[in-house]
Amino acid sequence: MALNERDMGGADGNAERDPRLERLYREAAREGPPAQLDAAILAAARREVGARPRPLSSALRRWHVPVSIAAVVVVTVSLVILVKEEGGERIGEARVPPVAAPADPSAVAPTQAPRAAAAPEPAAEPLPKPFLAERPREAQERAAAPASPGTVTAGRPEGGPPAHMELRSAAPAADTPQAKPMARAIAAKPAASDRPPAWHGFEKEPPEKWLARIEELLRQGRTAEAEDMRSEFKRRFPDHPLTPASK
Amino acid sequence: MEGTTARHLPGGWQGAYCQPAMTWSAESSDEELMLHYRDGDAAAFDALYARHKGGVYRYLLRQCRDAAAAEEMFQDVWMNLIRARVGYTVQARFATYLYRLAHNRLIDHYRKSRPGAMVSLDAEDGEAPVDPPDERERPQDEALDARRQAARLMELIAALPEAQREAFLLQQEGGMSVEEIAQATGVTRETAKSRLRYAMSKLRRGMLGWR
């Protein structure tokens, strides 16, 4: 094969291309990488595809941001609803009157025991303020009376929870079945104040009848009414002595 | 020749596009194959590798003239390509991108193997002496076989300055235009063109009289 300047492009041809020289080079250059190198590279390429997650498809890429925003909104709304519900419950708890059960059931006055058996009212002994306000005498008596077995004190039972815990400890009790009648009784109490006094109808009766009635009320365990009538009796008949049974 | 990459895009490189076709075939462009590989198709990489492995290997071998070093660099280049697959987008012809990786790896090799020397391929654009044809080896008849011509050409290529040799190899092995050579080697178009001209001129002169 003869090669000369004209055949290989020469000064007249394209100085950067030379077809015959290029053909000669292509025939000469045949080296290649070793087969094991090929295998290693191809295996690495397959590993790379298998090991790493595929890039997001265009559809996924398109929905990535809206789906993320929607997820954030759902979580936020759920949290807000949850917080609102919990907050409402706590507010409701705070409004429930502080009702503390006596630490010792024996501390309940024996005269009230029969009534307690008839209705579960005694559990509400520390009564809510409005109710106590309507029965100032009872409250005063409780406050004045020394803490002794057989009497119920307005104070916290010894060993009971601290004051700041009373609200919380009493609140669940309001939800119990036993507490529900109590709540009804508490609700009914203000209506009772509209009732006539215990001594109603005895205005024109002699002192003996008053005393007999007071004794009867005490026997029936209606101490509040008996006390009420006794006070009125003292006011009306200050010089008349009380019988032992009516004291 | 295996490493001589044909232009797979009709009419040559026509610019960037980002989405590969649904399937690929032997006629698919390099860029399409790489996009398929990016999206998880390992077989597309096999096809791509088959197209370019010879060219990249010979480019590295002729530049460093050390088979062991060439193999090491060859593996590094392809591993770099594999690692970069997820972020691959079509910015230029794939061959330009691939040979750019090879060029950079070669520069690293020069820096390590010649720590005291300035690594620059720009200082050799002038006429470097090329061994004149050896009159004693000159064939005396028309029956000279192609092997001896090829051996002579290889000698001449090896004697070229690095920058000119690189330009020639990128043209022959990568099928690259002057512009693409400039892009792959990080020089201006004029510089790349000048290197290619010098290389061709020297090779032509070195082969004169071989008839």
CSV table of C-alpha atoms in Angstrom, one decimal:
chain,number,residue,atom,x,y,z
A,1,MET,CA,0.0,0.0,0.0
A,2,ALA,CA,1.4,3.3,-1.0
A,3,LEU,CA,0.9,6.4,1.1
A,4,ASN,CA,1.8,9.8,0.0
A,5,GLU,CA,0.9,13.4,1.1
A,6,ARG,CA,-1.9,13.7,-1.4
A,7,ASP,CA,-3.5,10.4,-0.3
A,8,MET,CA,-3.3,11.4,3.3
A,9,GLY,CA,-5.1,14.8,3.0
A,10,GLY,CA,-2.1,17.0,2.1
A,11,ALA,CA,-2.0,20.7,2.2
A,12,ASP,CA,-5.1,21.1,0.0
A,13,GLY,CA,-7.4,18.8,2.0
A,14,ASN,CA,-9.0,19.0,5.5
A,15,ALA,CA,-6.0,19.4,7.8
A,16,GLU,CA,-7.8,17.8,10.7
A,17,ARG,CA,-9.0,14.7,8.9
A,18,ASP,CA,-7.2,12.1,7.0
A,19,PRO,CA,-9.3,9.1,5.9
A,20,ARG,CA,-6.4,6.9,4.9
A,21,LEU,CA,-4.4,7.5,8.0
A,22,GLU,CA,-7.6,7.0,10.1
A,23,ARG,CA,-8.2,3.7,8.3
A,24,LEU,CA,-4.7,2.6,8.9
A,25,TYR,CA,-5.0,3.5,12.6
A,26,ARG,CA,-8.3,1.6,13.0
A,27,GLU,CA,-6.7,-1.5,11.5
A,28,ALA,CA,-3.8,-1.2,13.9
A,29,ALA,CA,-5.5,-0.3,17.1
A,30,ARG,CA,-7.3,-3.4,18.4
A,31,GLU,CA,-6.3,-3.5,22.1
A,32,GLY,CA,-9.1,-3.8,24.7
A,33,PRO,CA,-9.5,-4.2,28.4
A,34,PRO,CA,-9.0,-7.6,29.9
A,35,ALA,CA,-12.2,-9.7,30.2
A,36,GLN,CA,-12.0,-9.8,34.0
A,37,LEU,CA,-12.0,-6.0,34.0
A,38,ASP,CA,-15.1,-6.0,31.8
A,39,ALA,CA,-16.8,-8.4,34.1
A,40,ALA,CA,-15.9,-6.4,37.2
A,41,ILE,CA,-17.2,-3.2,35.7
A,42,LEU,CA,-20.5,-4.7,34.5
A,43,ALA,CA,-21.1,-6.4,37.8
A,44,ALA,CA,-20.5,-3.0,39.6
A,45,ALA,CA,-23.0,-1.4,37.2
A,46,ARG,CA,-25.6,-4.0,38.0
A,47,ARG,CA,-24.9,-3.7,41.7
A,48,GLU,CA,-25.4,0.0,41.6
A,49,VAL,CA,-28.7,-0.3,39.9
A,50,GLY,CA,-29.8,-3.0,42.4
A,51,ALA,CA,-28.5,-1.4,45.5
A,52,ARG,CA,-29.7,2.1,45.1
A,53,PRO,CA,-33.3,3.2,44.9
A,54,ARG,CA,-34.4,4.2,41.4
A,55,PRO,CA,-34.7,7.9,40.9
A,56,LEU,CA,-38.3,9.1,41.3
A,57,SER,CA,-40.4,8.7,38.3
A,58,SER,CA,-41.8,11.9,36.8
A,59,ALA,CA,-45.3,11.0,38.2
A,60,LEU,CA,-43.9,10.6,41.7
A,61,ARG,CA,-41.8,13.8,41.3
A,62,ARG,CA,-45.0,15.7,40.3
A,63,TRP,CA,-47.0,14.5,43.3
A,64,HIS,CA,-44.2,14.6,45.8
A,65,VAL,CA,-44.8,18.1,47.1
A,66,PRO,CA,-48.7,18.1,47.1
A,67,VAL,CA,-48.7,14.8,49.0
A,68,SER,CA,-46.2,16.1,51.5
A,69,ILE,CA,-48.3,19.2,52.1
A,70,ALA,CA,-51.5,17.2,52.5
A,71,ALA,CA,-49.8,14.9,55.0
A,72,VAL,CA,-48.7,17.9,57.1
A,73,VAL,CA,-52.2,19.4,57.0
A,74,VAL,CA,-53.8,16.1,58.1
A,75,VAL,CA,-51.4,15.8,61.0
A,76,THR,CA,-51.9,19.4,62.1
A,77,VAL,CA,-55.7,19.2,62.0
A,78,SER,CA,-55.7,15.9,63.9
A,79,LEU,CA,-53.5,17.5,66.6
A,80,VAL,CA,-55.6,20.6,66.8
A,81,ILE,CA,-58.8,18.5,67.2
A,82,LEU,CA,-57.1,16.3,69.8
A,83,VAL,CA,-55.9,19.2,71.8
A,84,LYS,CA,-59.3,20.9,71.7
A,85,GLU,CA,-61.0,17.7,72.9
A,86,GLU,CA,-58.6,17.2,75.7
A,87,GLY,CA,-58.8,20.9,76.7
A,88,GLY,CA,-62.6,20.7,76.8
A,89,GLU,CA,-62.5,17.6,79.0
A,90,ARG,CA,-60.1,19.4,81.4
A,91,ILE,CA,-62.3,22.4,81.6
A,92,GLY,CA,-65.2,20.2,82.4
A,93,GLU,CA,-63.2,18.5,85.1
A,94,ALA,CA,-62.4,21.8,86.6
A,95,ARG,CA,-66.1,22.7,86.8
A,96,VAL,CA,-67.0,19.6,88.7
A,97,PRO,CA,-67.4,20.5,92.3
A,98,PRO,CA,-64.7,19.2,94.6
A,99,VAL,CA,-66.2,16.1,96.1
A,100,ALA,CA,-64.0,14.2,98.5
A,101,ALA,CA,-65.1,10.9,99.8
A,102,PRO,CA,-64.3,10.4,103.5
A,103,ALA,CA,-61.2,8.5,104.2
A,104,ASP,CA,-62.9,6.4,106.7
A,105,PRO,CA,-66.5,5.3,106.2
A,106,SER,CA,-67.0,5.1,110.0
A,107,ALA,CA,-66.4,8.9,110.1
A,108,VAL,CA,-69.9,9.3,108.8
A,109,ALA,CA,-72.3,10.3,111.5
A,110,PRO,CA,-74.3,7.4,112.7
A,111,THR,CA,-77.5,9.4,112.5
A,112,GLN,CA,-76.9,9.7,108.7
A,113,ALA,CA,-76.2,6.1,108.1
A,114,PRO,CA,-79.8,5.1,107.4
A,115,ARG,CA,-80.2,7.8,104.9
A,116,ALA,CA,-76.9,6.8,103.3
A,117,ALA,CA,-78.3,3.4,102.8
A,118,ALA,CA,-81.4,4.7,101.3
A,119,ALA,CA,-79.7,7.1,98.9
A,120,PRO,CA,-76.0,7.5,98.1
A,121,GLU,CA,-76.0,11.2,99.0
A,122,PRO,CA,-73.5,11.1,101.9
A,123,ALA,CA,-70.6,10.8,99.5
A,124,ALA,CA,-71.2,14.5,98.8
A,125,GLU,CA,-70.5,15.6,102.3
A,126,PRO,CA,-68.0,18.4,101.4
A,127,LEU,CA,-70.6,20.2,99.4
A,128,PRO,CA,-70.2,22.8,96.8
A,129,LYS,CA,-70.1,26.4,97.9
A,130,PRO,CA,-73.6,27.4,96.7
A,131,PHE,CA,-75.1,24.5,98.6
A,132,LEU,CA,-73.1,25.3,101.7
A,133,ALA,CA,-74.2,28.9,101.5
A,134,GLU,CA,-77.8,27.8,101.8
A,135,ARG,CA,-77.0,25.8,104.8
A,136,PRO,CA,-74.8,28.1,106.8
A,137,ARG,CA,-75.7,26.6,110.2
A,138,GLU,CA,-74.6,23.1,109.3
A,139,ALA,CA,-71.3,24.4,108.0
A,140,GLN,CA,-70.7,26.4,111.0
A,141,GLU,CA,-71.4,23.5,113.2
A,142,ARG,CA,-69.0,21.3,111.3
A,143,ALA,CA,-66.3,23.9,111.5
A,144,ALA,CA,-66.8,24.4,115.2
A,145,ALA,CA,-67.0,20.7,116.1
A,146,PRO,CA,-63.7,19.0,117.1
A,147,ALA,CA,-62.6,16.3,114.8
A,148,SER,CA,-63.7,13.1,116.5
A,149,PRO,CA,-64.8,9.7,115.5
A,150,GLY,CA,-68.4,9.6,114.6
A,151,THR,CA,-68.5,13.2,113.2
A,152,VAL,CA,-67.9,14.5,109.8
A,153,THR,CA,-65.6,17.5,109.6
A,154,ALA,CA,-65.6,20.1,106.9
A,155,GLY,CA,-61.8,19.8,106.8
A,156,ARG,CA,-59.9,17.2,104.8
A,157,PRO,CA,-59.7,13.8,106.4
A,158,GLU,CA,-56.4,13.1,108.0
A,159,GLY,CA,-54.1,11.4,105.5
A,160,GLY,CA,-56.2,12.5,102.6
A,161,PRO,CA,-54.8,14.1,99.5
A,162,PRO,CA,-53.5,17.7,99.6
A,163,ALA,CA,-55.9,20.4,98.7
A,164,HIS,CA,-54.5,21.0,95.2
A,165,MET,CA,-55.1,17.3,94.5
A,166,GLU,CA,-58.7,17.2,95.7
A,167,LEU,CA,-60.2,18.5,92.5
A,168,ARG,CA,-58.5,15.9,90.4
A,169,SER,CA,-59.1,13.1,92.8
A,170,ALA,CA,-62.7,13.9,93.1
A,171,ALA,CA,-63.3,14.5,89.4
A,172,PRO,CA,-63.2,10.9,88.3
A,173,ALA,CA,-65.6,10.0,91.1
A,174,ALA,CA,-68.2,12.2,89.4
A,175,ASP,CA,-68.1,9.9,86.4
A,176,THR,CA,-68.7,6.8,88.4
A,177,PRO,CA,-72.2,5.3,88.6
A,178,GLN,CA,-72.2,5.9,92.3
A,179,ALA,CA,-71.5,9.5,91.8
A,180,LYS,CA,-74.3,10.2,89.4
A,181,PRO,CA,-77.1,10.0,91.9
A,182,MET,CA,-75.1,12.2,94.1
A,183,ALA,CA,-74.8,14.8,91.4
A,184,ARG,CA,-78.5,14.6,90.9
A,185,ALA,CA,-79.1,15.1,94.6
A,186,ILE,CA,-76.8,18.1,94.6
A,187,ALA,CA,-78.7,19.5,91.7
A,188,ALA,CA,-82.0,18.9,93.6
A,189,LYS,CA,-80.8,20.5,96.8
A,190,PRO,CA,-81.4,24.1,95.8
A,191,ALA,CA,-85.0,23.2,95.1
A,192,ALA,CA,-85.3,22.0,98.7
A,193,SER,CA,-84.6,25.4,100.0
A,194,ASP,CA,-87.9,26.5,98.5
A,195,ARG,CA,-89.7,24.1,100.7
A,196,PRO,CA,-91.4,25.5,103.9
A,197,PRO,CA,-89.4,25.3,107.1
A,198,ALA,CA,-89.6,22.3,109.3
A,199,TRP,CA,-91.7,24.1,111.8
A,200,HIS,CA,-94.3,25.2,109.3
A,201,GLY,CA,-97.7,24.6,110.7
A,202,PHE,CA,-96.5,24.8,114.3
A,203,GLU,CA,-96.6,28.5,114.6
A,204,LYS,CA,-99.7,28.4,116.7
A,205,GLU,CA,-98.9,25.2,118.6
A,206,PRO,CA,-97.9,25.1,122.2
A,207,PRO,CA,-94.2,24.5,123.2
A,208,GLU,CA,-94.9,20.8,124.0
A,209,LYS,CA,-96.0,20.1,120.5
A,210,TRP,CA,-92.8,21.7,119.2
A,211,LEU,CA,-90.7,19.6,121.5
A,212,ALA,CA,-92.5,16.4,120.5
A,213,ARG,CA,-92.0,17.2,116.8
A,214,ILE,CA,-88.3,17.9,117.4
A,215,GLU,CA,-87.9,14.6,119.1
A,216,GLU,CA,-89.6,12.9,116.3
A,217,LEU,CA,-87.4,14.5,113.7
A,218,LEU,CA,-84.3,13.4,115.7
A,219,ARG,CA,-85.6,9.9,115.9
A,220,GLN,CA,-86.1,9.9,112.2
A,221,GLY,CA,-82.5,11.1,111.7
A,222,ARG,CA,-83.6,14.4,110.1
A,223,THR,CA,-81.2,16.3,112.2
A,224,ALA,CA,-81.1,19.4,110.0
A,225,GLU,CA,-84.8,19.8,110.2
A,226,ALA,CA,-84.7,19.1,113.9
A,227,GLU,CA,-82.0,21.7,114.4
A,228,ASP,CA,-83.9,24.2,112.3
A,229,MET,CA,-87.0,23.6,114.3
A,230,ARG,CA,-85.1,23.7,117.6
A,231,SER,CA,-83.6,27.1,116.7
A,232,GLU,CA,-87.0,28.5,115.9
A,233,PHE,CA,-88.3,27.0,119.1
A,234,LYS,CA,-85.6,28.8,121.1
A,235,ARG,CA,-86.4,32.0,119.4
A,236,ARG,CA,-90.1,31.7,120.1
A,237,PHE,CA,-90.0,30.2,123.5
A,238,PRO,CA,-86.7,31.4,125.0
A,239,ASP,CA,-87.7,30.6,128.6
A,240,HIS,CA,-89.1,27.2,127.9
A,241,PRO,CA,-86.6,24.4,128.7
A,242,LEU,CA,-85.8,21.6,126.2
A,243,THR,CA,-86.5,18.1,127.0
A,244,PRO,CA,-83.5,15.7,127.1
A,245,ALA,CA,-84.7,13.9,124.0
A,246,SER,CA,-85.0,17.1,122.0
A,247,LYS,CA,-81.5,18.4,122.8
B,1,MET,CA,-13.7,-0.7,14.9
B,2,GLU,CA,-15.2,-1.2,18.3
B,3,GLY,CA,-14.1,2.0,19.8
B,4,THR,CA,-14.9,4.3,16.9
B,5,THR,CA,-18.2,5.7,18.1
B,6,ALA,CA,-20.6,6.5,15.4
B,7,ARG,CA,-22.9,9.4,15.9
B,8,HIS,CA,-26.1,7.7,17.1
B,9,LEU,CA,-28.3,10.8,16.8
B,10,PRO,CA,-29.5,11.3,13.3
B,11,GLY,CA,-27.7,14.3,11.8
B,12,GLY,CA,-25.3,14.3,14.7
B,13,TRP,CA,-25.7,16.0,18.1
B,14,GLN,CA,-28.8,18.0,18.2
B,15,GLY,CA,-28.9,19.3,21.7
B,16,ALA,CA,-30.1,18.2,25.1
B,17,TYR,CA,-33.1,16.1,25.8
B,18,CYS,CA,-34.1,14.7,29.1
B,19,GLN,CA,-36.5,11.8,28.7
B,20,PRO,CA,-35.4,8.5,27.3
B,21,ALA,CA,-37.7,6.5,24.9
B,22,MET,CA,-39.7,3.8,26.5
B,23,THR,CA,-37.4,1.1,25.2
B,24,TRP,CA,-34.0,1.1,23.7
B,25,SER,CA,-32.4,-0.9,20.9
B,26,ALA,CA,-29.0,-1.3,19.2
B,27,GLU,CA,-29.7,1.8,17.2
B,28,SER,CA,-30.4,3.9,20.3
B,29,SER,CA,-28.1,6.8,21.0
B,30,ASP,CA,-25.5,6.8,23.7
B,31,GLU,CA,-27.5,9.4,25.6
B,32,GLU,CA,-30.7,7.3,25.5
B,33,LEU,CA,-28.8,4.3,26.8
B,34,MET,CA,-27.3,6.3,29.6
B,35,LEU,CA,-30.8,7.6,30.5
B,36,HIS,CA,-32.1,4.1,30.6
B,37,TYR,CA,-29.3,3.1,32.8
B,38,ARG,CA,-29.9,6.0,35.0
B,39,ASP,CA,-33.5,4.8,35.4
B,40,GLY,CA,-32.4,1.4,36.5
B,41,ASP,CA,-31.8,-0.6,33.3
B,42,ALA,CA,-28.5,-2.4,33.7
B,43,ALA,CA,-28.7,-3.9,30.2
B,44,ALA,CA,-28.5,-0.4,28.7
B,45,PHE,CA,-25.2,0.0,30.5
B,46,ASP,CA,-23.9,-3.2,29.0
B,47,ALA,CA,-24.7,-1.9,25.5
B,48,LEU,CA,-23.1,1.5,26.3
B,49,TYR,CA,-20.0,-0.2,27.7
B,50,ALA,CA,-19.6,-2.4,24.7
B,51,ARG,CA,-19.6,0.7,22.5
B,52,HIS,CA,-17.0,2.6,24.3
B,53,LYS,CA,-14.8,0.3,26.3
B,54,GLY,CA,-12.2,-0.2,23.6
B,55,GLY,CA,-11.9,3.5,22.7
B,56,VAL,CA,-11.5,4.6,26.3
B,57,TYR,CA,-9.1,1.9,27.0
B,58,ARG,CA,-6.8,2.7,24.1
B,59,TYR,CA,-7.0,6.4,24.8
B,60,LEU,CA,-5.7,5.8,28.3
B,61,LEU,CA,-3.2,3.2,27.2
B,62,ARG,CA,-1.6,5.4,24.5
B,63,GLN,CA,-1.5,8.4,26.8
B,64,CYS,CA,0.1,6.7,29.8
B,65,ARG,CA,1.9,3.9,28.0
B,66,ASP,CA,1.5,1.6,30.9
B,67,ALA,CA,-1.0,-1.2,30.7
B,68,ALA,CA,-1.4,-1.6,34.4
B,69,ALA,CA,-2.0,2.1,35.0
B,70,ALA,CA,-4.3,2.2,32.0
B,71,GLU,CA,-6.4,-0.6,33.4
B,72,GLU,CA,-6.6,1.1,36.8
B,73,MET,CA,-7.6,4.4,35.3
B,74,PHE,CA,-10.1,2.6,33.0
B,75,GLN,CA,-11.8,1.0,35.9
B,76,ASP,CA,-11.9,4.3,37.7
B,77,VAL,CA,-13.5,6.1,34.8
B,78,TRP,CA,-16.3,3.7,34.5
B,79,MET,CA,-16.9,3.5,38.2
B,80,ASN,CA,-17.1,7.3,38.3
B,81,LEU,CA,-19.7,7.1,35.5
B,82,ILE,CA,-21.7,4.4,37.4
B,83,ARG,CA,-21.6,6.5,40.6
B,84,ALA,CA,-22.8,9.6,38.7
B,85,ARG,CA,-25.7,7.8,37.0
B,86,VAL,CA,-28.4,9.1,39.3
B,87,GLY,CA,-27.6,12.7,38.5
B,88,TYR,CA,-27.0,12.2,34.8
B,89,THR,CA,-28.7,14.7,32.5
B,90,VAL,CA,-28.0,15.1,28.8
B,91,GLN,CA,-25.9,18.2,28.5
B,92,ALA,CA,-23.6,17.2,25.6
B,93,ARG,CA,-22.8,14.1,23.6
B,94,PHE,CA,-22.3,11.2,25.9
B,95,ALA,CA,-18.8,10.5,24.4
B,96,THR,CA,-17.8,14.0,25.3
B,97,TYR,CA,-18.9,13.4,28.8
B,98,LEU,CA,-17.2,10.1,29.1
B,99,TYR,CA,-13.9,11.2,27.6
B,100,ARG,CA,-14.0,14.2,29.9
B,101,LEU,CA,-14.0,11.8,32.8
B,102,ALA,CA,-11.1,9.9,31.3
B,103,HIS,CA,-9.2,13.2,30.6
B,104,ASN,CA,-9.6,14.2,34.3
B,105,ARG,CA,-8.5,10.8,35.5
B,106,LEU,CA,-5.4,11.0,33.3
B,107,ILE,CA,-4.5,14.4,34.7
B,108,ASP,CA,-4.7,12.9,38.2
B,109,HIS,CA,-2.4,10.2,37.1
B,110,TYR,CA,0.1,12.7,35.7
B,111,ARG,CA,0.0,14.6,39.0
B,112,LYS,CA,0.8,11.4,41.0
B,113,SER,CA,3.4,10.0,38.6
B,114,ARG,CA,5.2,13.3,38.1
B,115,PRO,CA,4.8,15.1,41.4
B,116,GLY,CA,7.4,17.8,40.6
B,117,ALA,CA,6.3,18.5,37.1
B,118,MET,CA,3.7,21.0,36.0
B,119,VAL,CA,0.8,19.1,34.6
B,120,SER,CA,-0.2,20.9,31.5
B,121,LEU,CA,-1.0,19.7,28.1
B,122,ASP,CA,-1.0,23.2,26.7
B,123,ALA,CA,2.7,23.7,26.3
B,124,GLU,CA,3.3,21.3,23.5
B,125,ASP,CA,1.4,22.8,20.6
B,126,GLY,CA,4.4,23.6,18.6
B,127,GLU,CA,6.3,21.4,16.2
B,128,ALA,CA,8.0,18.7,18.2
B,129,PRO,CA,10.6,16.6,16.5
B,130,VAL,CA,9.3,13.4,15.1
B,131,ASP,CA,11.7,10.7,14.3
B,132,PRO,CA,12.4,10.7,10.6
B,133,PRO,CA,11.6,7.6,8.7
B,134,ASP,CA,14.2,5.0,9.2
B,135,GLU,CA,15.7,4.4,5.8
B,136,ARG,CA,17.0,1.0,6.8
B,137,GLU,CA,13.5,-0.1,7.7
B,138,ARG,CA,11.9,1.5,4.7
B,139,PRO,CA,10.2,-1.2,2.7
B,140,GLN,CA,11.8,-1.8,-0.7
B,141,ASP,CA,8.8,-3.3,-2.5
B,142,GLU,CA,5.1,-3.0,-3.0
B,143,ALA,CA,4.4,-6.1,-0.9
B,144,LEU,CA,4.9,-4.4,2.4
B,145,ASP,CA,2.3,-5.8,4.7
B,146,ALA,CA,-0.1,-3.6,6.7
B,147,ARG,CA,1.3,-4.7,9.9
B,148,ARG,CA,4.6,-2.9,9.4
B,149,GLN,CA,2.7,0.2,8.3
B,150,ALA,CA,0.6,0.0,11.4
B,151,ALA,CA,3.6,-0.5,13.6
B,152,ARG,CA,5.2,2.6,12.1
B,153,LEU,CA,2.0,4.6,12.6
B,154,MET,CA,1.9,3.5,16.3
B,155,GLU,CA,5.5,4.7,16.7
B,156,LEU,CA,4.7,8.0,15.2
B,157,ILE,CA,1.6,8.4,17.5
B,158,ALA,CA,3.6,7.5,20.6
B,159,ALA,CA,6.2,10.2,19.6
B,160,LEU,CA,3.6,13.0,19.4
B,161,PRO,CA,3.5,15.5,22.2
B,162,GLU,CA,0.8,14.5,24.8
B,163,ALA,CA,-1.7,17.3,23.9
B,164,GLN,CA,-1.5,16.5,20.2
B,165,ARG,CA,-1.7,12.8,20.8
B,166,GLU,CA,-4.7,13.3,23.0
B,167,ALA,CA,-6.4,15.4,20.3
B,168,PHE,CA,-5.8,12.7,17.7
B,169,LEU,CA,-6.9,9.9,20.0
B,170,LEU,CA,-10.1,11.7,21.0
B,171,GLN,CA,-10.9,12.2,17.3
B,172,GLN,CA,-10.2,8.6,16.4
B,173,GLU,CA,-11.4,6.7,19.5
B,174,GLY,CA,-14.1,9.0,20.6
B,175,GLY,CA,-15.3,10.1,17.2
B,176,MET,CA,-15.2,13.6,18.4
B,177,SER,CA,-15.3,16.9,16.4
B,178,VAL,CA,-12.9,19.7,17.1
B,179,GLU,CA,-15.5,21.4,19.2
B,180,GLU,CA,-16.0,18.3,21.3
B,181,ILE,CA,-12.3,17.8,21.7
B,182,ALA,CA,-12.1,21.3,23.0
B,183,GLN,CA,-14.9,20.7,25.4
B,184,ALA,CA,-13.5,17.4,26.7
B,185,THR,CA,-10.1,18.8,27.3
B,186,GLY,CA,-11.1,22.2,28.5
B,187,VAL,CA,-9.4,24.3,25.9
B,188,THR,CA,-10.6,26.7,23.2
B,189,ARG,CA,-11.8,25.4,19.9
B,190,GLU,CA,-8.7,27.1,18.2
B,191,THR,CA,-6.3,25.3,20.5
B,192,ALA,CA,-7.9,22.0,19.9
B,193,LYS,CA,-7.9,22.6,16.1
B,194,SER,CA,-4.3,23.6,16.2
B,195,ARG,CA,-3.3,20.4,18.2
B,196,LEU,CA,-5.1,18.2,15.8
B,197,ARG,CA,-3.5,19.9,12.8
B,198,TYR,CA,0.0,19.5,14.1
B,199,ALA,CA,-0.7,15.8,15.0
B,200,MET,CA,-2.0,15.0,11.6
B,201,SER,CA,0.8,16.9,9.9
B,202,LYS,CA,3.4,15.0,11.8
B,203,LEU,CA,1.8,11.6,11.2
B,204,ARG,CA,1.5,12.3,7.5
B,205,ARG,CA,5.1,13.3,7.1
B,206,GLY,CA,6.2,10.3,9.2
B,207,MET,CA,4.4,8.0,6.9
B,208,LEU,CA,5.7,9.6,3.7
B,209,GLY,CA,7.6,7.3,1.4
B,210,TRP,CA,6.1,4.2,2.9
B,211,ARG,CA,5.2,2.7,-0.4
